[in-house]
CSV table of C-alpha atoms in Angstrom, one decimal:
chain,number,residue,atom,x,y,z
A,1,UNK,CA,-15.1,-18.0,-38.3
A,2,UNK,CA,-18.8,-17.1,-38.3
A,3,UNK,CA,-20.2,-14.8,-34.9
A,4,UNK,CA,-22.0,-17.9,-33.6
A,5,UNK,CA,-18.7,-19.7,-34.2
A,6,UNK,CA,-17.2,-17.2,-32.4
A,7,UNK,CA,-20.0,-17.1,-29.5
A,8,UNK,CA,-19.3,-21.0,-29.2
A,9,UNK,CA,-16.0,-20.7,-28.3
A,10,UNK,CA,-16.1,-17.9,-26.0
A,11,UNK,CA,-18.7,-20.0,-23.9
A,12,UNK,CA,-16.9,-23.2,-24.3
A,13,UNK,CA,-13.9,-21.5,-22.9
A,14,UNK,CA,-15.4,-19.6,-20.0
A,15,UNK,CA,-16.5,-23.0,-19.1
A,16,UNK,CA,-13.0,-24.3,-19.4
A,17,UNK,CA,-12.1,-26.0,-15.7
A,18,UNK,CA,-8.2,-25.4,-16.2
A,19,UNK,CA,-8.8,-21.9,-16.2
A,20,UNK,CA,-9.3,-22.6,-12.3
A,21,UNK,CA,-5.8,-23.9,-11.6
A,22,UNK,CA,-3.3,-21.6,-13.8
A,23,UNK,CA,-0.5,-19.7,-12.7
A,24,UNK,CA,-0.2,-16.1,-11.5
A,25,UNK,CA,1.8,-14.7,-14.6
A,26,UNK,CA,-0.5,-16.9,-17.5
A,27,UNK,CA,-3.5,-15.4,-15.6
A,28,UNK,CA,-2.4,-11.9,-16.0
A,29,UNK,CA,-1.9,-12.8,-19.6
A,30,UNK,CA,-5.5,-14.2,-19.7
A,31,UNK,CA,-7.0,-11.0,-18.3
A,32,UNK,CA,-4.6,-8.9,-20.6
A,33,UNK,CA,-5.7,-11.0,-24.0
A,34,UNK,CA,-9.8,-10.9,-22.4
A,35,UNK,CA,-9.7,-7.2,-22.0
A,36,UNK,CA,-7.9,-6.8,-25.9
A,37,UNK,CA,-11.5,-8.6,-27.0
A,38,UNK,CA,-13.3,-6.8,-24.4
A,39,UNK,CA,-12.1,-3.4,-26.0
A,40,UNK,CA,-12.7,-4.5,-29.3
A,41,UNK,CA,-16.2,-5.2,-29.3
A,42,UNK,CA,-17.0,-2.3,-26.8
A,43,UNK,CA,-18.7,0.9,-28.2
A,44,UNK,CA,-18.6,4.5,-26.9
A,45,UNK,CA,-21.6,4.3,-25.5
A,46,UNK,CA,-20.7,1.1,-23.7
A,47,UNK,CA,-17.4,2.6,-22.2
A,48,UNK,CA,-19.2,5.4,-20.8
A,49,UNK,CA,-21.5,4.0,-18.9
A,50,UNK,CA,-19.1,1.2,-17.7
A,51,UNK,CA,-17.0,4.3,-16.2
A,52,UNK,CA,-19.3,6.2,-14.9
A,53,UNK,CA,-21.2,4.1,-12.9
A,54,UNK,CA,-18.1,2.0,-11.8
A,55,UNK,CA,-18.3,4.2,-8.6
A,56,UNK,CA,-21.6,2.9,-7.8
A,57,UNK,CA,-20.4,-0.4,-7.9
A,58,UNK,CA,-17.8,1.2,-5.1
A,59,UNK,CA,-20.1,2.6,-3.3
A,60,UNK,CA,-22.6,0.0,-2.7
A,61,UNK,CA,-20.3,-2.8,-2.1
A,62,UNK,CA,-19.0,-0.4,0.3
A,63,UNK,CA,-22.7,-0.5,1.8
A,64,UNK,CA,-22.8,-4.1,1.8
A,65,UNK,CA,-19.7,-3.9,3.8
A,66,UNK,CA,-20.7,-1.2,6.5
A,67,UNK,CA,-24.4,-3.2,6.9
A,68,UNK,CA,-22.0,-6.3,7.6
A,69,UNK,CA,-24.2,-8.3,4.7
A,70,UNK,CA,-21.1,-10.6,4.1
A,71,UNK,CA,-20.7,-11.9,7.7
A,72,UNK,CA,-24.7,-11.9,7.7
A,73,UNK,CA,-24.9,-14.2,5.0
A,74,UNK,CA,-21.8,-16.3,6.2
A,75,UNK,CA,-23.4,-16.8,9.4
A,76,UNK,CA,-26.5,-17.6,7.8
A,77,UNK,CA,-25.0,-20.6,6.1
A,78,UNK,CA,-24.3,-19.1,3.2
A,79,UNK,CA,-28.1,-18.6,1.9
A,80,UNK,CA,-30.4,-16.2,3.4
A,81,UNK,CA,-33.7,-14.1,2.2
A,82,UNK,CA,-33.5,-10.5,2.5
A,83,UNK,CA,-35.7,-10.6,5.8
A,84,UNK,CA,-33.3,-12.8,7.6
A,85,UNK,CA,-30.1,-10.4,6.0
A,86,UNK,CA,-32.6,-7.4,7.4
A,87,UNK,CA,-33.1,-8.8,11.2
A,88,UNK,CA,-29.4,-9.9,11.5
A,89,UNK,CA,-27.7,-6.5,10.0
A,90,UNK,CA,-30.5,-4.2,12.1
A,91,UNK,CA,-31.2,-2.9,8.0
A,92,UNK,CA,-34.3,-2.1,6.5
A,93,UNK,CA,-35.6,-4.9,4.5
A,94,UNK,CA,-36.4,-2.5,1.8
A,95,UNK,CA,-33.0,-1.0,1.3
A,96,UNK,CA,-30.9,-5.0,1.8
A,97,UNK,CA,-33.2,-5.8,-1.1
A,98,UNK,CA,-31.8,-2.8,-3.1
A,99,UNK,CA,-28.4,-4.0,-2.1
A,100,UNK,CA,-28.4,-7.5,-2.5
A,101,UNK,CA,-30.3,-6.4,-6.0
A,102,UNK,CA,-27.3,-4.8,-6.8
A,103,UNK,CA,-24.7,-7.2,-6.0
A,104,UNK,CA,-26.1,-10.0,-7.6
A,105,UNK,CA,-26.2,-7.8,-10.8
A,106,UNK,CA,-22.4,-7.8,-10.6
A,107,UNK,CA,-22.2,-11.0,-9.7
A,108,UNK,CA,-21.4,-11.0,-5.9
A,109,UNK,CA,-24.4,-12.9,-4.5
A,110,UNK,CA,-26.7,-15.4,-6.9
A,111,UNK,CA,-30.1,-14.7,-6.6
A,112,UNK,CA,-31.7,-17.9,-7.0
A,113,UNK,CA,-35.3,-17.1,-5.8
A,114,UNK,CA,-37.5,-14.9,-4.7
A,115,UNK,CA,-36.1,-12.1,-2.1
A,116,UNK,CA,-33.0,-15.2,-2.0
A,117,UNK,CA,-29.6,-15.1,-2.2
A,118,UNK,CA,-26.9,-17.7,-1.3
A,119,UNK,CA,-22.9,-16.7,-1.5
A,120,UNK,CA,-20.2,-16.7,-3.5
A,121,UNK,CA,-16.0,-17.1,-3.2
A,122,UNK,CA,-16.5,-13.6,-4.4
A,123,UNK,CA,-18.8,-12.2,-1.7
A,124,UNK,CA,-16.5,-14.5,0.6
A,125,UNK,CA,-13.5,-12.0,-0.1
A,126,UNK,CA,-15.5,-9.6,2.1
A,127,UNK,CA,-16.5,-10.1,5.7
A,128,UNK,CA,-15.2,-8.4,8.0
A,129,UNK,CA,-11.9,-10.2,8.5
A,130,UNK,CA,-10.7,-10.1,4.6
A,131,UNK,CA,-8.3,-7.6,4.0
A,132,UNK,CA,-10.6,-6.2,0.6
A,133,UNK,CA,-13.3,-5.3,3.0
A,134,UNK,CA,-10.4,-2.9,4.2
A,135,UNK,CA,-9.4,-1.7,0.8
A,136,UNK,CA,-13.3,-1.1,0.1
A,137,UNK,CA,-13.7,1.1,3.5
A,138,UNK,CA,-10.3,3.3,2.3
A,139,UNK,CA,-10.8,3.9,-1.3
A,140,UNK,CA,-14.4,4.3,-1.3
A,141,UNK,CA,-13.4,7.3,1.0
A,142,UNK,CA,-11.1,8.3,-1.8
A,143,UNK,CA,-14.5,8.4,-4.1
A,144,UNK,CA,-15.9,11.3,-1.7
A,145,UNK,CA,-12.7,13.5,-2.2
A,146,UNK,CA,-12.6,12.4,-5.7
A,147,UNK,CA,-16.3,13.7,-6.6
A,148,UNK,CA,-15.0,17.6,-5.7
A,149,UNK,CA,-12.4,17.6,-7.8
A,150,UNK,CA,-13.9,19.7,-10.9
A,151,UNK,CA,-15.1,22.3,-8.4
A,152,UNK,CA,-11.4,22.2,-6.7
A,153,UNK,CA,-9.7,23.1,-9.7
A,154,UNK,CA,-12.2,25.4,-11.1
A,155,UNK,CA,-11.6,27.4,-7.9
A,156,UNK,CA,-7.8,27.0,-8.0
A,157,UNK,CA,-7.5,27.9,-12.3
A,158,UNK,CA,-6.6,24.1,-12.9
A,159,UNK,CA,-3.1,24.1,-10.7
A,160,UNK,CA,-1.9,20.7,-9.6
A,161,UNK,CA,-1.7,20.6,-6.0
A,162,UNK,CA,1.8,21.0,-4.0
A,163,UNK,CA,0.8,21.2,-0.2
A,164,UNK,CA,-0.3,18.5,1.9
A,165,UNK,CA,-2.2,20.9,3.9
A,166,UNK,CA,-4.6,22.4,1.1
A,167,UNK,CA,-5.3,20.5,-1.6
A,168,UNK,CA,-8.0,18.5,-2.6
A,169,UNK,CA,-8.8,17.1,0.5
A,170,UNK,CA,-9.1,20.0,2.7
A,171,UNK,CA,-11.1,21.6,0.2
A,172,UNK,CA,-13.8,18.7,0.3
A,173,UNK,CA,-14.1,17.8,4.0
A,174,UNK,CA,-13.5,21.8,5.0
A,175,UNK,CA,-10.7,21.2,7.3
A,176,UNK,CA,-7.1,22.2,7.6
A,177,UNK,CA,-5.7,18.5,8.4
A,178,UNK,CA,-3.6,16.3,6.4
A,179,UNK,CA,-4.9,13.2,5.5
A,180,UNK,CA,-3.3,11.4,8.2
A,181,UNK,CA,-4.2,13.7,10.9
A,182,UNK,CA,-7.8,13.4,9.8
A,183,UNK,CA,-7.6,9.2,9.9
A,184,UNK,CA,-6.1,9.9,13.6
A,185,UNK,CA,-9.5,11.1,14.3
A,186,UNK,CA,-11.3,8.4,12.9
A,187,UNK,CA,-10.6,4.7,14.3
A,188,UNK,CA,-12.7,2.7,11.4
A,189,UNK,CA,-10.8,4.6,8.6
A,190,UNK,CA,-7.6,4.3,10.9
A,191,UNK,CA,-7.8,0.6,11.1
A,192,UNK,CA,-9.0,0.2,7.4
A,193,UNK,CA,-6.1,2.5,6.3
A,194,UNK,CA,-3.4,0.4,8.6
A,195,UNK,CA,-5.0,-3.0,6.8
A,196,UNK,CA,-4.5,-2.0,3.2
A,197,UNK,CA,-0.7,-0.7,4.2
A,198,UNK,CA,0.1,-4.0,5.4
A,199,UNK,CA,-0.9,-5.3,2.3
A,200,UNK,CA,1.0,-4.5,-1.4
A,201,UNK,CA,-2.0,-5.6,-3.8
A,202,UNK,CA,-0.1,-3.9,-6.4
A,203,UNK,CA,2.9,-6.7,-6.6
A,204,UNK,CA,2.9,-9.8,-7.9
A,205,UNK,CA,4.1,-12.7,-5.8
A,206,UNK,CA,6.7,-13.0,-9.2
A,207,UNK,CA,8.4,-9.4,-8.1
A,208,UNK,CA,11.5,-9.5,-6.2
A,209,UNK,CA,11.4,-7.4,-3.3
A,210,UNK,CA,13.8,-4.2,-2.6
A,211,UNK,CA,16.2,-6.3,-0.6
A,212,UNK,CA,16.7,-9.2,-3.5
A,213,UNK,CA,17.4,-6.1,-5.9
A,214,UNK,CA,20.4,-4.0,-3.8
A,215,UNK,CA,23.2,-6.1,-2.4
A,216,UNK,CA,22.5,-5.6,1.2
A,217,UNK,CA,24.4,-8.0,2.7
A,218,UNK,CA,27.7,-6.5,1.2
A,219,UNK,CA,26.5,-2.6,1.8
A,220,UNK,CA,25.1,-2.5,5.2
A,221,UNK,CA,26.9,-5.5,7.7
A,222,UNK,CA,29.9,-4.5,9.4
A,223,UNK,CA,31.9,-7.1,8.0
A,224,UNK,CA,31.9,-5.6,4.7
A,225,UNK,CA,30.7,-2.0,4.9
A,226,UNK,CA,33.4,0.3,5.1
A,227,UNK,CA,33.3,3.0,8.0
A,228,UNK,CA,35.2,4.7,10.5
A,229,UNK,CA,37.0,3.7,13.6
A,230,UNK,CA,35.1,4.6,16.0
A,231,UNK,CA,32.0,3.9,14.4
A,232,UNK,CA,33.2,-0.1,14.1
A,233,UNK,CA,33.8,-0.1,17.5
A,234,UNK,CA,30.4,1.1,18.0
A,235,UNK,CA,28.3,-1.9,18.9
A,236,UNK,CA,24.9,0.4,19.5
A,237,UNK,CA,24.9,1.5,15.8
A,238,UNK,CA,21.7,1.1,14.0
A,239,UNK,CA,21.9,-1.1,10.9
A,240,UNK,CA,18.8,-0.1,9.0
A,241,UNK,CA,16.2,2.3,10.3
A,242,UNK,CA,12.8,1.6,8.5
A,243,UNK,CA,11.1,5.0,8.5
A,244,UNK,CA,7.1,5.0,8.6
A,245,UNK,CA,7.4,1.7,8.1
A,246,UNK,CA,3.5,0.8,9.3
A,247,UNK,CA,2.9,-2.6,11.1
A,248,UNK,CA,6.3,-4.2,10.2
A,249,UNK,CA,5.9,-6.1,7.2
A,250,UNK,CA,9.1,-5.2,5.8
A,251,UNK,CA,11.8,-5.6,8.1
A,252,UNK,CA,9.8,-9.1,9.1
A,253,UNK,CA,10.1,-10.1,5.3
A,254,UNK,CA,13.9,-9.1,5.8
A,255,UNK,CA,14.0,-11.1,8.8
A,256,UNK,CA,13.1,-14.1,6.8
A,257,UNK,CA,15.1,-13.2,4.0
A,258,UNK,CA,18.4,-13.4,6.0
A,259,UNK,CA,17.0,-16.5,8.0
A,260,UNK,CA,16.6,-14.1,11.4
A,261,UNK,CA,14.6,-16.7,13.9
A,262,UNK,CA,11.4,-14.8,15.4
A,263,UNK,CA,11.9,-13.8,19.0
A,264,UNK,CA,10.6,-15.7,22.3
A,265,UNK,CA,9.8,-11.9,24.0
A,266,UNK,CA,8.2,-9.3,22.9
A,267,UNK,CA,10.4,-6.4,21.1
A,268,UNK,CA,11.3,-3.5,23.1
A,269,UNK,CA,10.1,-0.2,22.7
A,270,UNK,CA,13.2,2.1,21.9
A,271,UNK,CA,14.2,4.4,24.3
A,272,UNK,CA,17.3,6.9,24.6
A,273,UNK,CA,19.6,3.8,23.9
A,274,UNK,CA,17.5,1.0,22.6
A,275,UNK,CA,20.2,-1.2,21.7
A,276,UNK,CA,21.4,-1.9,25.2
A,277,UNK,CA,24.0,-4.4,25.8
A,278,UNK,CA,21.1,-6.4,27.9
A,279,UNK,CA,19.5,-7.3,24.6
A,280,UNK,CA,19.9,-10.7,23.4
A,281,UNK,CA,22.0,-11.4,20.4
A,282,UNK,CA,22.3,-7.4,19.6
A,283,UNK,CA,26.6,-8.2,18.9
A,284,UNK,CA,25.5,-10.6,16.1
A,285,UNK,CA,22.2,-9.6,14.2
A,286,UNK,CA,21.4,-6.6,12.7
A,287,UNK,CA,20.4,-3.6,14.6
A,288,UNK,CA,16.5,-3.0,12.9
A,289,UNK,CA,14.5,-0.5,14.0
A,290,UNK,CA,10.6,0.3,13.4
A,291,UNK,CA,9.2,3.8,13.2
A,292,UNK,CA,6.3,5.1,12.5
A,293,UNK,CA,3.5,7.1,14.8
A,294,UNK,CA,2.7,6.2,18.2
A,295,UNK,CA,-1.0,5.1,16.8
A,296,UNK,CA,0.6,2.8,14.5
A,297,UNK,CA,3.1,1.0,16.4
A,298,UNK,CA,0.2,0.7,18.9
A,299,UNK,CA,-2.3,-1.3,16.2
A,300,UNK,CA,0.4,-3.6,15.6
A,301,UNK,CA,-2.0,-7.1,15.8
A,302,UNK,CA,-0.7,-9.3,18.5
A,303,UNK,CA,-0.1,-12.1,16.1
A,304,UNK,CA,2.1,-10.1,14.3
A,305,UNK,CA,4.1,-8.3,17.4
A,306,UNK,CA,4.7,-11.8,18.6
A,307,UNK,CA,6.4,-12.9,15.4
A,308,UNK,CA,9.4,-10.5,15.3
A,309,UNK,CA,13.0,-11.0,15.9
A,310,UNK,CA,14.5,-10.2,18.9
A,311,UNK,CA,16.5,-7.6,16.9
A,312,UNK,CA,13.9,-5.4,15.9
A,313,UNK,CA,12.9,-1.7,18.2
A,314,UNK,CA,9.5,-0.2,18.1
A,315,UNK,CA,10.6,3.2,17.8
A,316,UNK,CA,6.9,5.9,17.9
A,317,UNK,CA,8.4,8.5,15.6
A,318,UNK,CA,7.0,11.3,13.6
A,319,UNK,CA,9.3,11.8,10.2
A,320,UNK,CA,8.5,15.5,10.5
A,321,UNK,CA,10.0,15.4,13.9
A,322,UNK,CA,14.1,15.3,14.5
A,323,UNK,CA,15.2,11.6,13.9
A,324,UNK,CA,16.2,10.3,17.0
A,325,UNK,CA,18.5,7.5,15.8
A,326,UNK,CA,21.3,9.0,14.2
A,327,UNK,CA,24.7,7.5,12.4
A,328,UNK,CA,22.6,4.2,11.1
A,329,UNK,CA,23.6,2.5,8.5
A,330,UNK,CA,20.8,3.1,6.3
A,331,UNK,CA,17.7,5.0,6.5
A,332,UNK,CA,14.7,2.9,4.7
A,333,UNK,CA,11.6,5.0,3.0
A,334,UNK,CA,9.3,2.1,1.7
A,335,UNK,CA,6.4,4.4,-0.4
A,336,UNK,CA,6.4,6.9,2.1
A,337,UNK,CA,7.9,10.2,0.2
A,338,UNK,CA,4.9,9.2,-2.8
A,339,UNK,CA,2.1,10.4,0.2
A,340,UNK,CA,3.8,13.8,0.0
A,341,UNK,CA,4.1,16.4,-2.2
A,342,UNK,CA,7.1,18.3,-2.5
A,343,UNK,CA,7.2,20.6,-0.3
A,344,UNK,CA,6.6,18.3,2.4
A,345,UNK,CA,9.1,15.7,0.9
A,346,UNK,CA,11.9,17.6,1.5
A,347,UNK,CA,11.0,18.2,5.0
A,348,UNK,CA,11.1,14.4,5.4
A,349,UNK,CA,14.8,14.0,3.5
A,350,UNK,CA,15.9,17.0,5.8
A,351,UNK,CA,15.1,15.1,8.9
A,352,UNK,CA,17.3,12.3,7.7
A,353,UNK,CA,20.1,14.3,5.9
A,354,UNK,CA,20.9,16.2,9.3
A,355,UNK,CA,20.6,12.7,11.2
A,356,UNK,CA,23.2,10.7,8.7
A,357,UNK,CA,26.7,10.1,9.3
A,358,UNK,CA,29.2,10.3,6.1
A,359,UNK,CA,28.5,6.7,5.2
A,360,UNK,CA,25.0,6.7,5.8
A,361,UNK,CA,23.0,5.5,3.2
A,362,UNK,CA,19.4,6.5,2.5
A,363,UNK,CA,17.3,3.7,0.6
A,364,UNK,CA,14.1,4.9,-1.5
A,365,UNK,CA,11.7,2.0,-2.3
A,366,UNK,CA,9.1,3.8,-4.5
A,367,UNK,CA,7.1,3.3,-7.6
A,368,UNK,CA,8.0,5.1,-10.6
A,369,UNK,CA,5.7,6.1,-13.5
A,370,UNK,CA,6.8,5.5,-16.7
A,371,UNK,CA,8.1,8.7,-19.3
A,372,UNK,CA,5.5,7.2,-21.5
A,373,UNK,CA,2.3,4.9,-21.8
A,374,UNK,CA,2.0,4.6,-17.7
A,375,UNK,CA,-0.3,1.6,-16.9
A,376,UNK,CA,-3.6,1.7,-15.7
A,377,UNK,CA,-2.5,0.9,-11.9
A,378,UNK,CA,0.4,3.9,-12.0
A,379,UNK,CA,-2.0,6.5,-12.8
A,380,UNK,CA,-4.8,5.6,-10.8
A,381,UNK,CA,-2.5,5.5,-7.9
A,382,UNK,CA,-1.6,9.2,-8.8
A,383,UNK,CA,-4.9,10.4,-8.7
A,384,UNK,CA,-5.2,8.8,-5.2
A,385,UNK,CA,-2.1,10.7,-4.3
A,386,UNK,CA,-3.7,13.8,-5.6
A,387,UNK,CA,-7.0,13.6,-3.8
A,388,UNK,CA,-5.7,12.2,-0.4
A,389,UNK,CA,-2.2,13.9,0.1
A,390,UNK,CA,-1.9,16.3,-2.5
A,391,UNK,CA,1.3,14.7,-3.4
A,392,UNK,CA,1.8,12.2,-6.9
A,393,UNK,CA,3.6,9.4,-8.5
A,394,UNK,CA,6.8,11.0,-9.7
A,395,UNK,CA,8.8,9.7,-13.0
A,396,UNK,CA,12.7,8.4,-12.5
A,397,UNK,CA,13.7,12.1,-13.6
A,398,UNK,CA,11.7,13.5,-10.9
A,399,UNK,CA,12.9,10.9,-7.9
A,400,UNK,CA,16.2,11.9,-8.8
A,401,UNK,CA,15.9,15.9,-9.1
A,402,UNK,CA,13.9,15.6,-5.3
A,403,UNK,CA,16.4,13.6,-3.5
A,404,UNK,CA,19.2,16.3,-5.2
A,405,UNK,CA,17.3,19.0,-4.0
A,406,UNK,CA,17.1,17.3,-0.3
A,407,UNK,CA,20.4,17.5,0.0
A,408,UNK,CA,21.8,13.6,-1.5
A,409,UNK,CA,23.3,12.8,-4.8
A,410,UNK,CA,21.9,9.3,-5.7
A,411,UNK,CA,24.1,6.6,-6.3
A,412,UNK,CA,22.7,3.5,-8.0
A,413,UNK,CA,19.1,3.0,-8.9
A,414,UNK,CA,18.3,-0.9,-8.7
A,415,UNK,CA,15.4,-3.1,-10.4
A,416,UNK,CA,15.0,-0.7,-13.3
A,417,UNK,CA,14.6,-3.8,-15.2
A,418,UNK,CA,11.7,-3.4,-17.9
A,419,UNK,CA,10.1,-7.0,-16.5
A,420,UNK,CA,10.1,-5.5,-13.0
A,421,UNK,CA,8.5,-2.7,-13.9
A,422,UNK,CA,5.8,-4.6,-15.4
A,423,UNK,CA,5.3,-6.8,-12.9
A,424,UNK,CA,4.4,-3.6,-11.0
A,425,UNK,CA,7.6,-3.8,-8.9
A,426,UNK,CA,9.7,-1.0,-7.3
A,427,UNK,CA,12.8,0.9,-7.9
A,428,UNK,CA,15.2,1.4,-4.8
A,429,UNK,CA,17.0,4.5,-4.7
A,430,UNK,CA,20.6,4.0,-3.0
A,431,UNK,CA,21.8,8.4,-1.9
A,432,UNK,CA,23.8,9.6,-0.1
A,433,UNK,CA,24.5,13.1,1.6
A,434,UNK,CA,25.9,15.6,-1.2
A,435,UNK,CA,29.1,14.8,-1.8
A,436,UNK,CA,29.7,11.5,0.3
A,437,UNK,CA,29.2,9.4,-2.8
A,438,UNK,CA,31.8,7.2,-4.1
């Protein structure tokens, strides 16, 4: 086949309507087989300068986002000049032009005339009530942290990171908070950060979720788990406590996953006994409780709150804190310990070991990076852990030799499968305290 053969096709197939209506798993495939060709023609130079100025692209999407240049142009009709973008954002004309400039050169507005742009579904994905504007706001942020690194670790000789307190963050923004403590102080990078939680762009609609890989009906229910006397006559016992567990989305996705109808009150907000016999339907659901800090619980959207079973307690709880619902069935950590490094990990895992009863079970729902050729999505994410936390993506081997040196021997490791792993699922990790596993 001759290059203008070659050039034909290409074009005839970008043009190629069907490509509209595929399926999620053929158009991973088509991205995979598009960036073998994309690699193959690309030179040196070409792959340098793609990187490189990739965080421009960041940033000034991020600009276009902060200026509110999506909704402007959504409110406009979907067309507008850069005068009309300028009056409606408050901008100056000068500096839209330089933006909208921009974005049509990646292809997120269509400049069609002079000083003219109209939309795109593309530039549709962000106004100010999609989701990506969210993930723009939070990892452009990243980028700032991300720009220090050389000078971090030519001031600490090249040492990876181990304290959530002074790593790569602190040293950039000159502060001694965490992450989190630093988004407490910030409502727009709060409520951008609580957005992209609520989301899992990493998982494919394809991947089974942590409950359709560990038989939890048979582990955790009454019926069928086996425990002591006095804890089956216990009818306040917790049946799964989901620990920094943001705005809900698992336990709701549980919820509908064991056909739980959503509530016609509000849920309570736990108190010293939140499973009070006055509860509806408390004898024959399970017992599911939300934590996670009093500024999250509190962001919960309405529409959400409203959609929860009657069986689920807000329960404002710092992890670093002593757990106040002890004996539950199982304690639920859904990418929590991957914000932490270490050190702070094991504070976490203490809080729960001294909180479990014998049968107890602690559940660990976390990525794990490959022993070898780690995808592109695994070790970006590290890098974010790095910069943000001071904490990282941990192999199998080094899940396992944490949660043994908190105190738990693990028991089973579920969805290990090599097709789950690619479809950028999770592994659950089933422990138990030291020497209560059967």
């Amino acid at each position: 086949m001759s290059h203008s053969d070659l050039l034909h096709l290409i074009n005839s197939l970008a043009n190629y309507p069907a490509l509209e209506t595929v399926d999620e798993p053929t158009r991973k495939q088509l991205l995979e087989s598009i960036e073998k060709l994309h690699r193959k023609v690309e030179t040196p130079i070409d792959f340098t300068i793609r990187t490189v100025f990739g965080s421009h692209q960041a940033m000034v999407l991020r600009l276009a986002v902060d200026l509110g240049l999506f909704d402007a142009i959504a409110q406009q009709g979907g067309t507008a000049t850069t005068a009309q973008l300028a009056k409606s954002t408050g901008g100056d004309e000068l500096l839209v032009s330089r933006i909208m400039r921009f974005l049509a050169a990646i292809n997120i507005f269509e400049e069609f005339a002079l000083s003219t742009y109209r939309t795109t579904p593309l530039a549709a994905a962000y106004t100010s009530q999609s989701p990506l504007s969210a993930i723009v706001i939070h990892a452009t942020h990243t980028l700032v942290t991300m720009s220090q690194l050389p000078a971090y670790f030519a001031e600490t000789a090249w040492k990876s990171p181990d304290d959530a307190t002074n790593g790569p963050f602190q040293h950039t923004h000159r502060t001694t908070q965490t992450f989190f403590e630093h988004l407490g102080t910030n409502p727009h990078l709060q409520q951008a950060f609580n957005a992209v939680m609520s989301l899992d762009f990493r998982r494919s609609s394809s991947t089974k979720q942590w409950f359709e890989l560990y038989p939890i009906e048979s582990k955790l229910f009454p019926a069928t788990t086996t425990t002591s006397s006095s804890e089956e006559e216990d009818p306040n016992r917790a049946t799964l406590v989901d620990v920094g567990g943001s705005q809900g989305r698992d336990l709701l996705a549980l919820c509908q996953h064991l056909s739980i109808q959503q509530q016609q009150q509000p849920p309570p907000l736990a108190t010293s006994n939140p499973f009070s016999p006055d509860h509806p339907s408390r004898r024959t659901q399970p017992k599911l409780i939300l934590q996670d800090l009093p500024a999250v619980i509190s962001s919960i959207p309405a529409s959400v709150f409203t959609t929860f079973p009657g069986c689920i307690t807000l329960q404002p709880h710092n992890f670093f804190d002593e757990q106040p619902t002890r004996h539950a069935r199982a304690y639920f950590l859904r990418t929590v310990l991957h914000d932490w490094p270490d050190r702070q990990a094991l504070q976490i895992l203490g809080r729960l070991r001294d909180a479990m009863a014998e049968d107890s079970v602690l559940l660990v729902n976390e990525g794990v990076v490959p022993e070898t050729r780690a995808g592109l999505m695994a070790v970006q994410t590290d890098f974010i852990m790095l910069c943000n936390y001071g904490a990282l993506e941990r192999t199998r081997a080094q899940w396992v030799d944490l949660l043994e040196r908190g105190g738990f021997e693990v028991c089973g490791v579920y969805g290990e499968e090599e097709l789950q792993r690619q479809q950028g699922g999770h592994v659950l990790f089933e422990a138990r305290v030291r020497r209560a596993c059967s």
